Every structure is written in C-alpha cells, then in structure tokens.
Short mmCIF file of C-alpha atoms in Angstrom, two decimals:
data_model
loop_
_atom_site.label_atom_id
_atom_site.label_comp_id
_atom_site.label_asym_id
_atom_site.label_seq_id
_atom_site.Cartn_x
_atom_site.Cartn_y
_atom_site.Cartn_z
CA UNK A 247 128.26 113.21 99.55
CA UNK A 248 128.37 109.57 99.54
CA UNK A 249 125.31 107.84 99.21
CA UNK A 250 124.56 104.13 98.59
CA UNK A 251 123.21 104.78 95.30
CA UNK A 252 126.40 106.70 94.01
CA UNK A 253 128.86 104.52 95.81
CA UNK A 254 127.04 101.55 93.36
CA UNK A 255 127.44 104.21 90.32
CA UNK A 256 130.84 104.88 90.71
CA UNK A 257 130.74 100.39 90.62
CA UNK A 258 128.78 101.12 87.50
CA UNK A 259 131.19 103.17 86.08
CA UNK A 260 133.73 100.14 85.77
CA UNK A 261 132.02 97.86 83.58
CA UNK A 262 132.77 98.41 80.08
CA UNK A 263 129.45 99.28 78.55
CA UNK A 264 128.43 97.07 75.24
CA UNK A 265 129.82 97.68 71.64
CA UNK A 266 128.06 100.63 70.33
CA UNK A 267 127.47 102.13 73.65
CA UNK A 268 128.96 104.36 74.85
CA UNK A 269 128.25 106.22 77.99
CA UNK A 270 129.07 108.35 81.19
CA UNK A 271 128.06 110.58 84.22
CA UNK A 272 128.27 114.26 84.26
CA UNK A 273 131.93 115.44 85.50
CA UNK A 274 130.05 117.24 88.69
CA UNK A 275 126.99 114.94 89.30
CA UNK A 276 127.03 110.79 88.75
CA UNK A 277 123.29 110.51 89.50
CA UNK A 278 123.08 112.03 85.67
CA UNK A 279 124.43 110.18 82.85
CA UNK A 280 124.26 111.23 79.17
CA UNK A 281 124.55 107.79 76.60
CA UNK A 282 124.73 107.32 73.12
CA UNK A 283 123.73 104.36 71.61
CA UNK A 284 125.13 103.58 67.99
CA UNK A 285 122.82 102.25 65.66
CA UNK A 286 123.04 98.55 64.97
CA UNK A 287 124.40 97.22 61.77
CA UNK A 288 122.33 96.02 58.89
CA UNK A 289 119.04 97.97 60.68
CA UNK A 290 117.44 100.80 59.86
CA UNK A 291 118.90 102.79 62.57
CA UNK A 292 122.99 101.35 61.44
CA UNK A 293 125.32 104.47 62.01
CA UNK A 294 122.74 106.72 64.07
CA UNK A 295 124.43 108.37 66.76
CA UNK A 296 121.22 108.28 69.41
CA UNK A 297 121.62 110.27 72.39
CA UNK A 298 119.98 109.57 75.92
CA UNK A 299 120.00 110.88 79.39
CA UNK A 300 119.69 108.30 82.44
CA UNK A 301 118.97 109.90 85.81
CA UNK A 302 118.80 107.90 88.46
CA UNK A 303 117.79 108.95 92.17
CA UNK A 304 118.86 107.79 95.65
CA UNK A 305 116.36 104.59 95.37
CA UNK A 306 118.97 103.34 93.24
CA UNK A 307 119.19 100.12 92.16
CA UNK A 308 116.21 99.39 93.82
CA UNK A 309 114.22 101.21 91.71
CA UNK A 310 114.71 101.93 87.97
CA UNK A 311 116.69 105.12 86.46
CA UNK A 312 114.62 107.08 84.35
CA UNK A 313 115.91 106.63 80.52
CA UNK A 314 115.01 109.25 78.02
CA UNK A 315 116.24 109.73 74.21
CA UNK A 316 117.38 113.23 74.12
CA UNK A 317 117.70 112.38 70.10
CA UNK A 318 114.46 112.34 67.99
CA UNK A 319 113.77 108.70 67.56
CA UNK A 320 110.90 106.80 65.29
CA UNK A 321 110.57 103.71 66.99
CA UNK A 322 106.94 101.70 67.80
CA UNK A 323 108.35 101.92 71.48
CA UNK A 324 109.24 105.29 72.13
CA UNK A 325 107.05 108.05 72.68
CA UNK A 326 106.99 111.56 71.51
CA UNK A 327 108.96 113.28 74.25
CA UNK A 328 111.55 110.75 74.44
CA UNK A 329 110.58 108.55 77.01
CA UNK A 330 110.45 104.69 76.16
CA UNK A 331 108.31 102.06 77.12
CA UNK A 332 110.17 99.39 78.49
CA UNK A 333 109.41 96.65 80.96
CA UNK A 334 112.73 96.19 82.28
CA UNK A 335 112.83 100.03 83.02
CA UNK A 336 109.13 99.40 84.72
CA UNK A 337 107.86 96.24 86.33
CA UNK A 338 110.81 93.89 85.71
CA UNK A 339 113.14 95.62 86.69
CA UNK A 340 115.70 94.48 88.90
CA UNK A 341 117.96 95.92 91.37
CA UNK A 342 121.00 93.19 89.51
CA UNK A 343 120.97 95.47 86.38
CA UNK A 344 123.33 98.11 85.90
CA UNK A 345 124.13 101.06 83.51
CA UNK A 346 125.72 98.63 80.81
CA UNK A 347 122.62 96.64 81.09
CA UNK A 348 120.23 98.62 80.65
CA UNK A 349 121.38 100.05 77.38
CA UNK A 350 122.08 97.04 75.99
CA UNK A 351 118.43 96.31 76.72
CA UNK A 352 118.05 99.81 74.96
CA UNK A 353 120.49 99.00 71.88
CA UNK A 354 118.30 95.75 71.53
CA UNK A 355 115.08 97.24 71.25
CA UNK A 356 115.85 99.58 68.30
CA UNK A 357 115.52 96.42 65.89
CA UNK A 358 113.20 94.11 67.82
CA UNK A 359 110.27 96.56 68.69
CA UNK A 360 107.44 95.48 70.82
CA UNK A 361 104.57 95.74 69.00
CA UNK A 362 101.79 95.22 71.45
CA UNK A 363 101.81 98.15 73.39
CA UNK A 364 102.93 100.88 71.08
CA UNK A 365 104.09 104.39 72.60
CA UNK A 366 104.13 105.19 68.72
CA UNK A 367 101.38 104.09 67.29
CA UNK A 368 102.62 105.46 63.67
CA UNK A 369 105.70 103.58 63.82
CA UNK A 370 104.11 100.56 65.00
CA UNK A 371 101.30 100.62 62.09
CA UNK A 372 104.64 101.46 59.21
CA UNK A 373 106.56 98.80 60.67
CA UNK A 374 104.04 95.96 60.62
CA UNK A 375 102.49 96.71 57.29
CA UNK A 376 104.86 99.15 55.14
CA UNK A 377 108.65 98.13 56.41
CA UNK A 378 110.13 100.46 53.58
CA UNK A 379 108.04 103.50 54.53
CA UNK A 380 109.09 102.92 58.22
CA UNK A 381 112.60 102.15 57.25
CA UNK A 382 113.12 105.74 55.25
CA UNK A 383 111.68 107.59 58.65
CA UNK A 384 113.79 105.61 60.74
CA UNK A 385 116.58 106.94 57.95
CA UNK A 386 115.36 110.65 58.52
CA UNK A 387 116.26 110.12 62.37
CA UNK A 388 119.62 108.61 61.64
CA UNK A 389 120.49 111.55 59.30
CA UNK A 390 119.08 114.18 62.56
CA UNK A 391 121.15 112.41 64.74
CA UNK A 392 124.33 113.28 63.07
CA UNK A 393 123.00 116.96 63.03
CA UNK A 394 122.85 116.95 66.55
CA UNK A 395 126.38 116.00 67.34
CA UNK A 396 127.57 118.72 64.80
CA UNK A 397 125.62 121.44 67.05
CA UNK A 398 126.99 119.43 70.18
CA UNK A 399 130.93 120.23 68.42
CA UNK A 400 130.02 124.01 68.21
CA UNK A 401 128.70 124.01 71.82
CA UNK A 402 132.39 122.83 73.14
CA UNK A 403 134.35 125.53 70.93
CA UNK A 404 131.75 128.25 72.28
CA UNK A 405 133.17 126.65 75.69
CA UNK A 406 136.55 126.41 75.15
CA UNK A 407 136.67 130.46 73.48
CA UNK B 78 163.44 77.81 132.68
CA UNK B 79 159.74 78.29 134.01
CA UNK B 80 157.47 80.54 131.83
CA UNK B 81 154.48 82.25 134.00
CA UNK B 82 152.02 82.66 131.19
CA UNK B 83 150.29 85.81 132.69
CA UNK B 84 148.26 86.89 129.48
CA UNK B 85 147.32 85.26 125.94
CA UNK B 86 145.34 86.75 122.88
CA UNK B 87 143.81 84.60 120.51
CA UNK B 88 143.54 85.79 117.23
CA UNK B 89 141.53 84.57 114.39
CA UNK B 90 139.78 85.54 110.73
CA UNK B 91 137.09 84.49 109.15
CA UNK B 92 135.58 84.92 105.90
CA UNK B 93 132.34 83.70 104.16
CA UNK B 94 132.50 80.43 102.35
CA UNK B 95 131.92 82.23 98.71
CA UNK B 96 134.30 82.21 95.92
CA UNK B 97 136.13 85.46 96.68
CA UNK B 98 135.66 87.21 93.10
CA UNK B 99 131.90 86.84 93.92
CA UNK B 100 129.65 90.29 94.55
CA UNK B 101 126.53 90.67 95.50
CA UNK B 102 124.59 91.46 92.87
CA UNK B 103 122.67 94.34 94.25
CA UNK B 104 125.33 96.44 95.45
CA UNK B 105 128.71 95.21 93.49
CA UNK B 106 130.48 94.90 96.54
CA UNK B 107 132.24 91.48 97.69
CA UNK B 108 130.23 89.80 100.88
CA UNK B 109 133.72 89.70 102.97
CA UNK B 110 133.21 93.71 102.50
CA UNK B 111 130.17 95.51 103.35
CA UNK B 112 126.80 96.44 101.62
CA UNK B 113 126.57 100.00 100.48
CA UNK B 114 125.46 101.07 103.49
CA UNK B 115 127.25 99.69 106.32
CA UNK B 116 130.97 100.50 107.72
CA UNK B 117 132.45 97.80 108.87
CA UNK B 118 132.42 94.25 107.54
CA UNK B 119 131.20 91.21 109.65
CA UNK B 120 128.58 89.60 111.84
CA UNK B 121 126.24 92.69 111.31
CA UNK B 122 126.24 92.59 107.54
CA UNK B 123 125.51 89.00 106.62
CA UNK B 124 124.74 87.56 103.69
CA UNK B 125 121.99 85.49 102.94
CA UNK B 126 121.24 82.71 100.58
CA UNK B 127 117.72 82.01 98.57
CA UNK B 128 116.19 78.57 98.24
CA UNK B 129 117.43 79.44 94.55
CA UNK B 130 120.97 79.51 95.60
CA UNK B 131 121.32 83.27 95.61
CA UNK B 132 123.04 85.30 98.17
CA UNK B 133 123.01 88.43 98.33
CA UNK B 134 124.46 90.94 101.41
CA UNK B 135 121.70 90.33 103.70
CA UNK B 136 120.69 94.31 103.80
CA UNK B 137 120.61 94.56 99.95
CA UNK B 138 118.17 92.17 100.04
CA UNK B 139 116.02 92.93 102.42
CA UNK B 140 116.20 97.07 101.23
CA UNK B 141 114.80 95.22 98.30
CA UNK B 142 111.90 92.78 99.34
CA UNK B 143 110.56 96.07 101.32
CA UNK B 144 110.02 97.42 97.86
CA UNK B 145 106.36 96.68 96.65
CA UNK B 146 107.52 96.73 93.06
CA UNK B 147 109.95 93.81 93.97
CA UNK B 148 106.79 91.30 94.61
CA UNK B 149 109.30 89.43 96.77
CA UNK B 150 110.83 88.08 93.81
CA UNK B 151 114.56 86.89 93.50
CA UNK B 152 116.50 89.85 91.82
CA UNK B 153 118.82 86.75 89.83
CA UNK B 154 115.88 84.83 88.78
CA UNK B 155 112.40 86.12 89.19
CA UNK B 156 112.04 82.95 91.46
CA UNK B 157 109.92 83.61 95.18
CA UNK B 158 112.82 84.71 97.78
CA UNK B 159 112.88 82.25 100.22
CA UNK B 160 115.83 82.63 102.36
CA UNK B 161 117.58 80.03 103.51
CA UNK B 162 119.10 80.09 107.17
CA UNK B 163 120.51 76.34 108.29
CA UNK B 164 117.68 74.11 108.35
CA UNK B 165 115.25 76.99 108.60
CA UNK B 166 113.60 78.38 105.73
CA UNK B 167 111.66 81.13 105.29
CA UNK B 168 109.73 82.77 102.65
CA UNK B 169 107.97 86.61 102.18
CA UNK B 170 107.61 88.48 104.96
CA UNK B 171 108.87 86.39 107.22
CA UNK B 172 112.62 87.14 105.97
CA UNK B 173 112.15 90.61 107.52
CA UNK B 174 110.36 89.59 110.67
CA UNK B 175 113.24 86.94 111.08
CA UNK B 176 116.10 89.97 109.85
CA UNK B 177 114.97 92.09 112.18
CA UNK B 178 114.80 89.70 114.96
CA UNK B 179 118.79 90.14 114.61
CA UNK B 180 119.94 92.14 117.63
CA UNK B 181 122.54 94.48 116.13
CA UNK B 182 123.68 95.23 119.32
CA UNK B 183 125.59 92.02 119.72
#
C-alpha cells in the first residue's frame, strides 16, 4: 500500500547516499532499511564495515526514523544495545532530512564524538584522557565488524543451497 | 461568409512561479505536482512561502507545524514559520486557523 511516508522513501531511494555509505530497504518492506557505514579514513574506525538498521514508521519525515547499529560499536555516543544518541535523530530533527542525510550525520559522528552527554560513559572517559587505549577498542570493533560480514556471506549460501 | 459563433472554450495553464527543478523539501515532490498526500495538482494543494523565503507544499507544512516536536520552527532554517500570504502575514497557530479557513470545496 501506498502511504505518504513510503511514497517519500521510494524519493529517498534516489539520492545517492555519501561515500562510505552505503545503504537500502528490505526487497519486501521500504519502511526497513539495513546501512553500512564504512569507517572513515585516518580514524580509528578507517575500514570498519558498521552495520545499522533504520526503521522508520508512517509519521515519516515528520518524525525521526529510529537508527540502531546492528554492529558492536565503542563510541562515547552510542549505547550498549545499539541505539545512538543523536540530536538530529531527537529534537532537531527535521522533516528536510532524508536517508542520505542522516547517515552522513551518522558517518560524522564516529570521529567527532559528543562528549557531554555520553551514552558510553567508558568510551567517553578513554577518549578524553587515554586516546591510545580508546583507539585499540575502537580497533577491536573494526576487526568484529569484518567478522560479521563473513557470517552475513555464509547466511546467503545457506539461502541460495 | 458569416460565422455564427455558437460555442467557445477557453483554455489556459498555470503553474507556480518557482524554478521548476525546485521540491518541496518535506515531501520531494515538485509544487506544480502534489504533496504526498493529495491526487490531483492545483488550487487545493498550494504552496506556501515563510517570512524566511521557504515554501513548502502548503499541506507538508502544516502536517508539520501540528507536530509538537516541530516548535513551529522552519524545517530549512530553524527560523519561526511565519507564512507569508500577499500582504498578510501570519505566524504560529494562526497558519492553521488561516489553512483551514480554505474551503476545499471550491
């Protein structure tokens, strides 16, 4: 069924998402999208494969999606079950942003934490005061990341036997 | 010869005076179509113009002021939506009272 919030998904779907984004609906619902966000160069998280869900529901754009890294993720901003803490995703949002958008907002954040209100209160503490000690857990999730897309490869060949 | 005009139909377009690669930037959709959730373009799915120079299809807007979380702020630039109709302007609540004074019915 056609709704207003999928008819501006399927609008979504046609802007090219940032470099090191990459991301798309599932084939038999577009109010669930899975992303994965590459890991920025010359940061801790360069080369990590992060993966995130973004469902949205019919108040679409007018309210937020909800965004949530399916990866494990170390970062001052993102809490223990995935969810993150940020403002555009909560009281600045606005019904102009898009999927692209968003997870360039997303991509951003991985280097340029917000340190004030910490959903990870570890992370926050390693990256203010010990930046090497943060940067080698940060590593550790980089490494799982790549993990995870290997058991993602032996999902599709279960599928495809 | 003598022509007995019996019958004449005028016929005439019209289209809002916006570049025409512009979309509203709530629902993607160019303002000479419709918002996301009317049918059929024209006089009963306006657009409508902020003091801040943003338009937007009049109905995305509005969907959008109703929203508490919105605070009745311009979805462009965080400015106060005051929308701007000739030499009227209005601000807050009174860009619904005046939207719904519309009378759809033509």
């Amino acid at each position: 069924m056609s709704t207003p919030a999928r008819r501006r998904l399927m609008r979504d779907l046609k802007v090219d998402p940032p470099d090191g984004v990459s991301a798309s609906p599932l084939t038999d619902n577009v109010m669930i999208w899975n992303a994965i966000i590459i890991g920025p160069a010359d940061t801790p998280f360069e080369d990590g494969t992060f993966r995130l869900s973004i469902n949205f529901d019919e108040q679409y754009p007018n309210k937020p999606p909800q965004v949530k890294f399916l990866s494990t993720m170390f970062h001052p901003n993102v809490y223990a079950s995935g969810e993150l803490c940020l403002d555009i995703l909560q009281n600045r949002w606005s019904p102009t942003f898009d999927v692209a958008s968003i997870l360039t907002s997303v991509q951003s954040l991985l280097n340029d934490p917000n340190i004030s209100s910490p959903a990870n209160v570890e992370a926050a503490n390693l990256y203010k005061d010990h930046t090497s000690q943060y940067a080698k857990r940060v590593r550790e999730t980089v490494e799982k990341s790549w993990a995870d897309d290997l058991m993602d490869n032996e999902d599709d060949d279960e599928m495809e036997e | 010869m003598l022509v007995d005009i019996l019958e004449w139909n005028g016929v005439a377009t019209w289209s809002w005076d916006v570049p025409s690669e512009e979309v509203c930037g709530i629902c993607r959709v160019s303002f000479d179509a419709t918002c996301s959730n009317c049918k059929i373009p024209g006089d009963q799915c306006p657009l409508v113009v902020g003091e801040c120079t943003h338009r937007f299809h009049m109905h995305c807007i509005v969907k959008w002021l109703e929203i508490e979380t919105s605070k009745n702020l311009c979805p462009m630039c965080r400015r106060s939506f005051k929308a701007v109709h000739g030499e009227k302007q209005l601000g807050g609540s009174q860009v619904l009272s005046y939207i719904e004074s519309f009378n759809f019915e033509g």
